[in-house]
Amino acid sequence: MEDQKRLPESLEEFMAAAAAQARLVLDADPGLPTYDAGLEFQGLAIRTMAEAPESGPLSEVTVGLNLIWGALTDEMDAPGRGSAEQDVQAVRHMKQAAAEWLGVMNSPDDRAAYLDFWVHDECGYSRDPPESG
């Protein structure tokens, strides 16, 4: 159990942990077990992001996965969500994201395209930087 508490310190360590977490999402029973595995995926990204350098590949991956898994789990727990039909669709969406992650995570270009697509096209985050003022 102590090894699970130790945060990944490199991109390679994080990628191994993220692959394991994606497999947990895929293997989880539908409903709350998938949701819980998705929350754990986001938690891994958040904890690692908090300790990662502010820029670089590890930061880019953890920030992207945090946004993705936050949005995906919100599909089940945000206000106005949680109907049986919405939960089925949310589980399907989480499993799709996890499966696609496993297919691209080892290629930097494919990984970057995945993060861009899922953050912006699937999860709806704006590509426009926030205006300062």
Coordinates of N, CA, C and O in Angstrom, one line a residue, residues 68-130:
I68 N -9.8 16.2 -18.3 CA -10.6 15.2 -19.0 C -11.4 14.4 -17.9 O -12.6 14.3 -18.0
W69 N -10.7 13.9 -16.9 CA -11.4 13.0 -16.0 C -12.3 13.8 -15.0 O -13.3 13.3 -14.6
G70 N -12.0 15.1 -14.8 CA -12.9 15.9 -14.1 C -14.2 16.1 -14.9 O -15.3 15.9 -14.3
A71 N -14.1 16.3 -16.2 CA -15.3 16.5 -17.0 C -16.1 15.2 -17.1 O -17.3 15.1 -17.0
L72 N -15.3 14.1 -17.3 CA -16.0 12.8 -17.5 C -16.7 12.4 -16.2 O -17.9 11.8 -16.3
T73 N -16.2 12.6 -15.0 CA -16.9 12.2 -13.8 C -18.0 13.2 -13.5 O -19.0 12.8 -13.0
D74 N -17.9 14.4 -14.0 CA -19.0 15.4 -13.8 C -20.2 14.9 -14.6 O -21.3 15.3 -14.2
E75 N -20.0 14.1 -15.6 CA -21.2 13.6 -16.4 C -22.1 12.8 -15.5 O -23.3 12.6 -15.8
M76 N -21.6 12.3 -14.3 CA -22.4 11.5 -13.4 C -22.7 12.3 -12.2 O -23.8 12.0 -11.6
D77 N -21.9 13.2 -11.7 CA -22.1 13.8 -10.4 C -22.4 15.3 -10.4 O -22.7 15.9 -9.4
A78 N -22.4 16.0 -11.6 CA -22.8 17.4 -11.6 C -24.2 17.6 -11.3 O -25.1 16.7 -11.6
P79 N -24.6 18.8 -10.8 CA -26.0 19.0 -10.6 C -26.8 18.8 -11.8 O -26.4 19.2 -12.9
G80 N -28.0 18.2 -11.7 CA -28.8 17.9 -12.8 C -28.5 16.6 -13.6 O -29.1 16.2 -14.5
R81 N -27.4 15.9 -13.1 CA -27.0 14.7 -13.7 C -27.4 13.5 -12.9 O -27.9 13.7 -11.7
G82 N -27.1 12.4 -13.4 CA -27.3 11.2 -12.5 C -28.6 10.3 -12.9 O -28.9 9.4 -12.2
S83 N -29.3 10.7 -14.0 CA -30.3 9.8 -14.4 C -29.7 8.5 -14.8 O -28.5 8.4 -15.2
A84 N -30.5 7.4 -14.9 CA -30.0 6.1 -15.3 C -29.4 6.2 -16.7 O -28.3 5.7 -17.0
E85 N -30.1 6.9 -17.6 CA -29.6 7.0 -19.0 C -28.3 7.8 -19.1 O -27.4 7.5 -19.8
Q86 N -28.2 8.9 -18.3 CA -27.0 9.7 -18.3 C -25.8 8.9 -17.7 O -24.7 9.0 -18.2
D87 N -26.1 8.1 -16.7 CA -25.0 7.3 -16.1 C -24.5 6.3 -17.0 O -23.3 6.1 -17.1
V88 N -25.4 5.6 -17.8 CA -24.9 4.7 -18.8 C -24.0 5.3 -19.8 O -23.0 4.8 -20.2
Q89 N -24.5 6.5 -20.3 CA -23.7 7.2 -21.3 C -22.3 7.7 -20.7 O -21.3 7.7 -21.3
A90 N -22.4 8.2 -19.4 CA -21.1 8.6 -18.8 C -20.1 7.5 -18.6 O -18.9 7.6 -18.9
V91 N -20.6 6.3 -18.3 CA -19.7 5.1 -18.1 C -19.1 4.8 -19.5 O -17.9 4.5 -19.6
R92 N -20.0 4.8 -20.5 CA -19.5 4.5 -21.9 C -18.4 5.5 -22.3 O -17.4 5.1 -22.9
H93 N -18.6 6.8 -22.0 CA -17.7 7.8 -22.3 C -16.3 7.6 -21.5 O -15.2 7.8 -22.1
M94 N -16.4 7.3 -20.3 CA -15.2 7.0 -19.5 C -14.4 5.8 -20.0 O -13.2 5.9 -20.1
K95 N -15.1 4.8 -20.4 CA -14.4 3.6 -20.9 C -13.8 3.9 -22.3 O -12.7 3.4 -22.5
Q96 N -14.5 4.7 -23.1 CA -13.9 5.1 -24.4 C -12.7 5.9 -24.2 O -11.6 5.6 -24.8
A97 N -12.7 6.9 -23.2 CA -11.5 7.7 -23.0 C -10.3 6.8 -22.5 O -9.2 7.0 -22.9
A98 N -10.6 5.9 -21.6 CA -9.6 5.0 -21.1 C -9.0 4.1 -22.1 O -7.8 4.0 -22.2
A99 N -9.8 3.5 -23.0 CA -9.3 2.7 -24.1 C -8.5 3.4 -25.1 O -7.4 3.0 -25.5
E100 N -9.0 4.6 -25.4 CA -8.2 5.4 -26.4 C -6.9 5.9 -25.8 O -5.9 5.9 -26.5
W101 N -6.9 6.2 -24.5 CA -5.6 6.6 -23.8 C -4.6 5.5 -23.9 O -3.4 5.7 -24.2
L102 N -5.0 4.3 -23.6 CA -4.1 3.1 -23.7 C -3.5 3.0 -25.1 O -2.4 2.5 -25.3
G103 N -4.3 3.3 -26.1 CA -3.8 3.2 -27.5 C -2.8 4.3 -28.0 O -2.1 4.1 -28.9
V104 N -2.8 5.4 -27.3 CA -2.0 6.5 -27.7 C -0.9 7.0 -26.8 O 0.0 7.7 -27.1
M105 N -1.0 6.5 -25.6 CA -0.1 7.1 -24.5 C 1.4 7.0 -24.7 O 2.2 7.8 -24.2
N106 N 1.8 6.0 -25.5 CA 3.2 5.8 -25.7 C 3.8 6.5 -26.9 O 5.0 6.5 -27.1
S107 N 3.0 7.2 -27.6 CA 3.5 8.1 -28.7 C 3.2 9.5 -28.4 O 2.1 10.0 -28.3
P108 N 4.3 10.3 -28.2 CA 4.1 11.7 -27.9 C 3.2 12.5 -28.8 O 2.4 13.3 -28.3
D109 N 3.3 12.3 -30.1 CA 2.4 13.0 -31.0 C 0.9 12.5 -30.9 O 0.0 13.4 -30.8
D110 N 0.7 11.2 -30.8 CA -0.7 10.7 -30.6 C -1.2 11.1 -29.3 O -2.4 11.4 -29.1
R111 N -0.4 11.1 -28.3 CA -0.8 11.5 -26.9 C -1.2 13.0 -26.9 O -2.3 13.4 -26.4
A112 N -0.5 13.8 -27.6 CA -0.8 15.3 -27.6 C -2.1 15.5 -28.4 O -3.0 16.3 -28.0
A113 N -2.3 14.7 -29.5 CA -3.6 14.8 -30.2 C -4.8 14.3 -29.4 O -5.8 14.9 -29.4
Y114 N -4.6 13.3 -28.6 CA -5.6 12.7 -27.7 C -6.0 13.8 -26.7 O -7.2 14.1 -26.5
L115 N -5.0 14.4 -26.0 CA -5.3 15.4 -25.0 C -6.0 16.6 -25.6 O -7.0 17.1 -25.0
D116 N -5.6 17.0 -26.8 CA -6.2 18.2 -27.4 C -7.7 17.8 -27.8 O -8.6 18.6 -27.5
F117 N -7.9 16.7 -28.4 CA -9.2 16.2 -28.8 C -10.1 16.1 -27.6 O -11.3 16.6 -27.5
W118 N -9.7 15.4 -26.6 CA -10.5 15.1 -25.4 C -10.8 16.3 -24.6 O -11.9 16.6 -24.1
V119 N -9.8 17.1 -24.4 CA -10.0 18.4 -23.6 C -10.9 19.3 -24.3 O -11.9 19.8 -23.6
H120 N -10.7 19.5 -25.5 CA -11.5 20.5 -26.2 C -12.8 20.0 -26.9 O -13.9 20.6 -26.7
D121 N -12.6 19.0 -27.7 CA -13.8 18.5 -28.5 C -14.7 17.6 -27.7 O -15.9 17.8 -27.8
E122 N -14.2 16.8 -26.9 CA -15.1 15.9 -26.1 C -15.6 16.5 -24.8 O -16.7 16.4 -24.4
C123 N -14.7 17.2 -24.1 CA -15.0 17.8 -22.8 C -15.5 19.2 -22.9 O -16.0 19.8 -21.9
G124 N -15.2 19.9 -24.0 CA -15.8 21.2 -24.2 C -15.0 22.4 -23.6 O -15.5 23.5 -23.6
Y125 N -13.8 22.2 -23.2 CA -13.0 23.3 -22.8 C -12.6 24.2 -23.9 O -12.2 23.7 -25.0
S126 N -12.6 25.5 -23.8 CA -12.3 26.4 -24.8 C -10.8 26.4 -25.2 O -9.9 26.2 -24.4
R127 N -10.6 26.6 -26.5 CA -9.2 26.7 -27.0 C -8.7 28.1 -26.9 O -7.5 28.4 -27.0
D128 N -9.6 29.1 -26.7 CA -9.2 30.5 -26.5 C -8.7 30.7 -25.1 O -9.3 30.3 -24.1
P129 N -7.5 31.4 -25.0 CA -7.0 31.7 -23.7 C -7.9 32.7 -23.0 O -8.6 33.5 -23.7
P130 N -8.1 32.6 -21.7 CA -8.9 33.6 -21.0 C -8.3 35.0 -21.1 O -7.1 35.2 -21.2

